[in-house]
PDB file of N, CA and C in Angstrom:
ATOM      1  N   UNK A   1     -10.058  20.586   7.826  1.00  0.00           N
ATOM      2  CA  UNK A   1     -10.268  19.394   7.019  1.00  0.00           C
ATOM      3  C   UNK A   1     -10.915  18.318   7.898  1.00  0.00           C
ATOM      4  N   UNK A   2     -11.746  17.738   7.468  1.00  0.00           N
ATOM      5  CA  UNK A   2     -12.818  16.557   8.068  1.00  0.00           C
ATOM      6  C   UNK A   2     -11.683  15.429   8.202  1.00  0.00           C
ATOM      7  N   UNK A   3     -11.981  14.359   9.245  1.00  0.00           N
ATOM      8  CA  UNK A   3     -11.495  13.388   9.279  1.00  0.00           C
ATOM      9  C   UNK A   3     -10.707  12.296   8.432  1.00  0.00           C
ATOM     10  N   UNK A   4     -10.644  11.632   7.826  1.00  0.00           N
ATOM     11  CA  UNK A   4      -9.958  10.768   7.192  1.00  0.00           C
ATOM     12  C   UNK A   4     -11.142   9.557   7.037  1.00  0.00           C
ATOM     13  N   UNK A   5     -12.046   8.998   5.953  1.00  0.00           N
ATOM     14  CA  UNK A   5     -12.837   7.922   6.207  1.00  0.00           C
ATOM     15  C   UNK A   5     -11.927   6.398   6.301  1.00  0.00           C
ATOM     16  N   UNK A   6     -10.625   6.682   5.869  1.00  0.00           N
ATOM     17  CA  UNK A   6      -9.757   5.688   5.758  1.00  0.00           C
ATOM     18  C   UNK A   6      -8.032   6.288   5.903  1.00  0.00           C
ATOM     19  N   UNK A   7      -7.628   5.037   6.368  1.00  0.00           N
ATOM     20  CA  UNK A   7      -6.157   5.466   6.671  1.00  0.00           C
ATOM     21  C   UNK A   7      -5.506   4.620   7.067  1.00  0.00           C
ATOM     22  N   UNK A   8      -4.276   4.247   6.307  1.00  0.00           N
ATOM     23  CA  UNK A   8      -3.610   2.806   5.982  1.00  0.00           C
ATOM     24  C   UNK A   8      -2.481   3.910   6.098  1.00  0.00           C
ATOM     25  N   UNK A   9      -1.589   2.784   7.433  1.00  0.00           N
ATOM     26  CA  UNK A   9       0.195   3.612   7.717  1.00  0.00           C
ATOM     27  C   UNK A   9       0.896   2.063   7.155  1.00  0.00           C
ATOM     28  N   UNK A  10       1.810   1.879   6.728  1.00  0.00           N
ATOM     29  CA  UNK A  10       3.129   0.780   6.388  1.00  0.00           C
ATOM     30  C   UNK A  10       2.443  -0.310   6.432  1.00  0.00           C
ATOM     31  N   UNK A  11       1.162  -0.398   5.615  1.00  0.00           N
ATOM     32  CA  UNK A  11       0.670  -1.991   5.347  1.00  0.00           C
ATOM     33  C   UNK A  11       1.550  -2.823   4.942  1.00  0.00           C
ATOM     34  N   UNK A  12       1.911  -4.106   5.312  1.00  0.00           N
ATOM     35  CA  UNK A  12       2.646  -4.970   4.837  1.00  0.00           C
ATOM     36  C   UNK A  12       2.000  -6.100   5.465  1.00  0.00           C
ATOM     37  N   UNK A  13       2.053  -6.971   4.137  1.00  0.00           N
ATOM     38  CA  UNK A  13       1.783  -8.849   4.234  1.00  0.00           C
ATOM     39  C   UNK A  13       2.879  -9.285   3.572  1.00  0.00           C
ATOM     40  N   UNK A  14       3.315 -10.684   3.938  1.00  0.00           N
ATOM     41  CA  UNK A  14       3.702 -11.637   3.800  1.00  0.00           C
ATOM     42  C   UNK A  14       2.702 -13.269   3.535  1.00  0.00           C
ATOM     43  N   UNK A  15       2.988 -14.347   2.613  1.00  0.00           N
ATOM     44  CA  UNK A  15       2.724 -15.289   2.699  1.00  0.00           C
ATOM     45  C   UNK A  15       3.719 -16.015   2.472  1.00  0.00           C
ATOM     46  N   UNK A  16       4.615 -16.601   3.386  1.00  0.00           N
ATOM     47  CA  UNK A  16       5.977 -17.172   3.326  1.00  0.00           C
ATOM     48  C   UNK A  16       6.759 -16.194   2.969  1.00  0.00           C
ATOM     49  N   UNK A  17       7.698 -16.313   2.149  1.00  0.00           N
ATOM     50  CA  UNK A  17       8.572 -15.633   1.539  1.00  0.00           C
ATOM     51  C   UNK A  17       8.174 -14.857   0.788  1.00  0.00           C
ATOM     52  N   UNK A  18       7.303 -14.774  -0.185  1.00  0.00           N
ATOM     53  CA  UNK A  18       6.149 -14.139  -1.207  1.00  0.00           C
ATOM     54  C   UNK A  18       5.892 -12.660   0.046  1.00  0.00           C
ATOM     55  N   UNK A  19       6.373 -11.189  -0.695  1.00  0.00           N
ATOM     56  CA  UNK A  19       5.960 -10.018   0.054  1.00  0.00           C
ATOM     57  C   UNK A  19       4.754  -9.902  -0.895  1.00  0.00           C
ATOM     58  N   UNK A  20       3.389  -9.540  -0.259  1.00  0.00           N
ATOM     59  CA  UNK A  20       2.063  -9.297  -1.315  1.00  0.00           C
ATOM     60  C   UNK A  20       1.679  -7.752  -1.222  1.00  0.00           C
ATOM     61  N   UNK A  21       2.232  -7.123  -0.199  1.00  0.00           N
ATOM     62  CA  UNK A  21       1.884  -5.630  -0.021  1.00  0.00           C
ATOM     63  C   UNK A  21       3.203  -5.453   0.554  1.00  0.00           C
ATOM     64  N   UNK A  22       4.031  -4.564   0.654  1.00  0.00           N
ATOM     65  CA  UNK A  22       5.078  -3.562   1.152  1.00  0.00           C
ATOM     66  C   UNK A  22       4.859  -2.223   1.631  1.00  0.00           C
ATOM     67  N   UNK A  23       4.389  -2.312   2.700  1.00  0.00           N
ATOM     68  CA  UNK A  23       4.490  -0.242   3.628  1.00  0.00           C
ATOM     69  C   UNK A  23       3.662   0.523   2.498  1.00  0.00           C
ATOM     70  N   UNK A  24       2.028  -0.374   2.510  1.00  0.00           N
ATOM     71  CA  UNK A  24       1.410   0.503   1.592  1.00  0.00           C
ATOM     72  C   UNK A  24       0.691   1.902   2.735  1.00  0.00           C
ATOM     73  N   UNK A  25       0.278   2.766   2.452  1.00  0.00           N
ATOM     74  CA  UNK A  25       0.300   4.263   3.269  1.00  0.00           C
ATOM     75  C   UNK A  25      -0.994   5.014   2.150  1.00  0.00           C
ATOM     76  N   UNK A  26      -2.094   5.052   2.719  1.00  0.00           N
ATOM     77  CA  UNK A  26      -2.467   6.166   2.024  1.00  0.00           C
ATOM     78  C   UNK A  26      -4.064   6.884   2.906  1.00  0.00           C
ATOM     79  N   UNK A  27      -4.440   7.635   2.408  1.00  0.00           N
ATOM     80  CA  UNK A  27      -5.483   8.274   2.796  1.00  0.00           C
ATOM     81  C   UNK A  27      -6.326   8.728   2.407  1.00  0.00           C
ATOM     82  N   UNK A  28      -7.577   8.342   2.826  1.00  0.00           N
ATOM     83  CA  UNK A  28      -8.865   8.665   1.834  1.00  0.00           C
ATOM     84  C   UNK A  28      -9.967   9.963   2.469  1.00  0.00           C
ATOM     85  N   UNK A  29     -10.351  10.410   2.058  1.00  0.00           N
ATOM     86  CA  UNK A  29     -11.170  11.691   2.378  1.00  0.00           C
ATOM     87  C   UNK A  29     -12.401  11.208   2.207  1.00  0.00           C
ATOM     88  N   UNK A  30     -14.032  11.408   2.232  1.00  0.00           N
ATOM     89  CA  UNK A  30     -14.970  11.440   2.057  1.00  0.00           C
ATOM     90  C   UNK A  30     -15.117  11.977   1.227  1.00  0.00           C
ATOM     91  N   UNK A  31     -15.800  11.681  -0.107  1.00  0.00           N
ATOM     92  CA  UNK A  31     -16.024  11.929  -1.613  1.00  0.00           C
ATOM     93  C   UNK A  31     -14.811  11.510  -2.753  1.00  0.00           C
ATOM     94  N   UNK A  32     -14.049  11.088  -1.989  1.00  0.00           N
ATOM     95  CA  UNK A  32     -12.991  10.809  -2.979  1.00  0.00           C
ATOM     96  C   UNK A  32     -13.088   9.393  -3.326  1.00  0.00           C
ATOM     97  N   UNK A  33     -12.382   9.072  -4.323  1.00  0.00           N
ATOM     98  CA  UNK A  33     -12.468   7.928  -5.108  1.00  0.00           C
ATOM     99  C   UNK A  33     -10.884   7.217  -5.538  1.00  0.00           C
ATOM    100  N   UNK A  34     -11.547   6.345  -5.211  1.00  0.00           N
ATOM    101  CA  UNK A  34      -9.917   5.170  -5.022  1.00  0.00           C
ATOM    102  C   UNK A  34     -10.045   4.068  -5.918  1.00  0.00           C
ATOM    103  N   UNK A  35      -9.079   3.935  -6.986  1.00  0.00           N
ATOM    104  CA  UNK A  35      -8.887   2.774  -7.576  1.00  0.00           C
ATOM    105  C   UNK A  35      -7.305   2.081  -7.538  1.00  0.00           C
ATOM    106  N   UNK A  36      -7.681   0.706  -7.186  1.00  0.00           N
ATOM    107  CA  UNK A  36      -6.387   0.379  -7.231  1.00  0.00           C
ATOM    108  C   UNK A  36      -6.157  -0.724  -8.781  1.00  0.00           C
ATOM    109  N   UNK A  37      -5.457   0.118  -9.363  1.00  0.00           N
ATOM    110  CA  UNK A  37      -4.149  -0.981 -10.445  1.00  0.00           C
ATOM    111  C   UNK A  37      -3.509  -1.230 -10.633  1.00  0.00           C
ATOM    112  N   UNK A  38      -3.047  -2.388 -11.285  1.00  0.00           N
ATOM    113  CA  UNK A  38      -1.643  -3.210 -11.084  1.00  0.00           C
ATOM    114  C   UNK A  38      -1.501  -4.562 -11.964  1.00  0.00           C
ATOM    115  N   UNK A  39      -0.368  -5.042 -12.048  1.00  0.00           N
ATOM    116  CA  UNK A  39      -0.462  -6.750 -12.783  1.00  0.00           C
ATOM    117  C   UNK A  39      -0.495  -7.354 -12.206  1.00  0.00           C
ATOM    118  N   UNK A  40      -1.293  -8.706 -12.282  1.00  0.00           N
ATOM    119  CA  UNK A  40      -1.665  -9.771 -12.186  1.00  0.00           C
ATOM    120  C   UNK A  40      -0.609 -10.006 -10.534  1.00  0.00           C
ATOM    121  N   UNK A  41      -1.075 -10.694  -9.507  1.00  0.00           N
ATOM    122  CA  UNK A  41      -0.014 -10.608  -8.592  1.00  0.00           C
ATOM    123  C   UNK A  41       0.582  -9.797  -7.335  1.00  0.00           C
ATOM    124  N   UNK A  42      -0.171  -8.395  -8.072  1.00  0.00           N
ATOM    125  CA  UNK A  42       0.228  -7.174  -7.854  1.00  0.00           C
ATOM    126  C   UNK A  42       0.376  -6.786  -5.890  1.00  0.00           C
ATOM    127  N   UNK A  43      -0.732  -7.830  -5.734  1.00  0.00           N
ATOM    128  CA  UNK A  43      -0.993  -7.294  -4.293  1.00  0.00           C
ATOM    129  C   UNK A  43      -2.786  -6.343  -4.068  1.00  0.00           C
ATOM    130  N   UNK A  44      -3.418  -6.147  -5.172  1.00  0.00           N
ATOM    131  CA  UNK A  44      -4.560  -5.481  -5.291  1.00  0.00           C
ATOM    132  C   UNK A  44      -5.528  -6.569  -3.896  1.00  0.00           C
ATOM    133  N   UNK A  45      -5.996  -7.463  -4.367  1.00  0.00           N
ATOM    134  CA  UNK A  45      -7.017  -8.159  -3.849  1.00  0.00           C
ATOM    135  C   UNK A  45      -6.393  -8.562  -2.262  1.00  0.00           C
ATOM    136  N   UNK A  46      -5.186  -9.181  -2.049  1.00  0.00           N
ATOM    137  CA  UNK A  46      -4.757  -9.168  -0.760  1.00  0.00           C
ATOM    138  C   UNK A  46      -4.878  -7.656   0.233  1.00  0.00           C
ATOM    139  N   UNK A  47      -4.557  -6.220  -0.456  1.00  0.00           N
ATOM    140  CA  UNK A  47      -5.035  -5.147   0.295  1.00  0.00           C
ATOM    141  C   UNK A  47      -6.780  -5.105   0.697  1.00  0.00           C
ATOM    142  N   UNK A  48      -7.242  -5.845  -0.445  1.00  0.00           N
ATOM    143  CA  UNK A  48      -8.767  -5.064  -0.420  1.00  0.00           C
ATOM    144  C   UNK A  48      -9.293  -6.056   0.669  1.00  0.00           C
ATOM    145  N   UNK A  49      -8.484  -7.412   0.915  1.00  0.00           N
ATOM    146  CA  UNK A  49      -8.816  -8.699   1.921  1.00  0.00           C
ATOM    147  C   UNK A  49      -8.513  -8.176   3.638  1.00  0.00           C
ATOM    148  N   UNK A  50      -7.597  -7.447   3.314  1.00  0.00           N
ATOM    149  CA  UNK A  50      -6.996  -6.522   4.882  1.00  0.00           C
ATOM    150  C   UNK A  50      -8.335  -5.779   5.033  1.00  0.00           C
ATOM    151  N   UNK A  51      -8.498  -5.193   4.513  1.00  0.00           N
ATOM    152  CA  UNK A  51      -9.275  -3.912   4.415  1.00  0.00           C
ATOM    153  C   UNK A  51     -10.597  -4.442   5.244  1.00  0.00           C
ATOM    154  N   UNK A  52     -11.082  -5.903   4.503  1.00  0.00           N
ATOM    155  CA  UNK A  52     -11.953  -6.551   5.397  1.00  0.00           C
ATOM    156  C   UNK A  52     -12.345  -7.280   6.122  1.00  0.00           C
ATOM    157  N   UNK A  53     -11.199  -7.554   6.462  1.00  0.00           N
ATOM    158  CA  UNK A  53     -11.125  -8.479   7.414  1.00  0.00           C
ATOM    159  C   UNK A  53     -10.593 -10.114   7.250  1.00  0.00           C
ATOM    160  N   UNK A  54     -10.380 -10.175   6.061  1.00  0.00           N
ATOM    161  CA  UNK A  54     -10.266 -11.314   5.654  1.00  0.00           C
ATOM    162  C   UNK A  54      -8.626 -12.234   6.124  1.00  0.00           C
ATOM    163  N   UNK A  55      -7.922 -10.857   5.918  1.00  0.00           N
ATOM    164  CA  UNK A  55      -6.345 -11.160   6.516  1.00  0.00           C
ATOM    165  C   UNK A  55      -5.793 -10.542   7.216  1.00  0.00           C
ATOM    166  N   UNK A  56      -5.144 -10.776   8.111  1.00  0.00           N
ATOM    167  CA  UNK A  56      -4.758  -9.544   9.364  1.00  0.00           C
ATOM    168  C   UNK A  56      -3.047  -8.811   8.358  1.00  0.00           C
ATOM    169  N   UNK A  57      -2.600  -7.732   8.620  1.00  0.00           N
ATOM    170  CA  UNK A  57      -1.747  -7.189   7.799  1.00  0.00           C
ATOM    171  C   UNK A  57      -0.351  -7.630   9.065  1.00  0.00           C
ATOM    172  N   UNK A  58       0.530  -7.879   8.588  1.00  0.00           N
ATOM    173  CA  UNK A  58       1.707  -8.351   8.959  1.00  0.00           C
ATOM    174  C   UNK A  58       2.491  -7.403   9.975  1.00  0.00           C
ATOM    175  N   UNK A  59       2.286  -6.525   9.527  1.00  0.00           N
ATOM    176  CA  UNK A  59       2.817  -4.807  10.066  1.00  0.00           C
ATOM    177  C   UNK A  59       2.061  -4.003   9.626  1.00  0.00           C
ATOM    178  N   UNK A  60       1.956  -2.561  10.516  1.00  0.00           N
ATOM    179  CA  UNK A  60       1.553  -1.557   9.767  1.00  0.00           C
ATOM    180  C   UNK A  60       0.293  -1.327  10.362  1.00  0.00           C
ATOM    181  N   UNK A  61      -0.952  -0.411  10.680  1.00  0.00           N
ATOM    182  CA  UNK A  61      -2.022   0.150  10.697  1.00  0.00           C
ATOM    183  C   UNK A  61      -2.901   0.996  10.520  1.00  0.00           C
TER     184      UNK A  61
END
């Protein structure tokens, strides 16, 4: 099996007290396809902000 193009171990943020991600974990392959959903709040856009740099993740790599 080829490498991993992505790979997230126990992501977790915090903003104060507010948890926005909890020990998110997953792994992406090359050709595969990732959607993330959820409600309003959910934590979606704060992962996709890690992802680029936008927020450093609290724990986890």
């Amino acid at each position: 099996m080829a490498s991993p193009i992505l790979k997230l171990h126990n992501i977790s943020k915090r903003f104060g007290d507010l948890l926005a991600n909890d020990a998110i974990s997953l792994t992406l392959q090359q050709g595969e396809v990732l959607a993330l959903l959820g409600e309003n709040g959910a934590g979606k856009s704060t992962l996709v902000s890690i992802l680029f740099g936008h927020y450093l993740a609290d724990s986890g790599h």
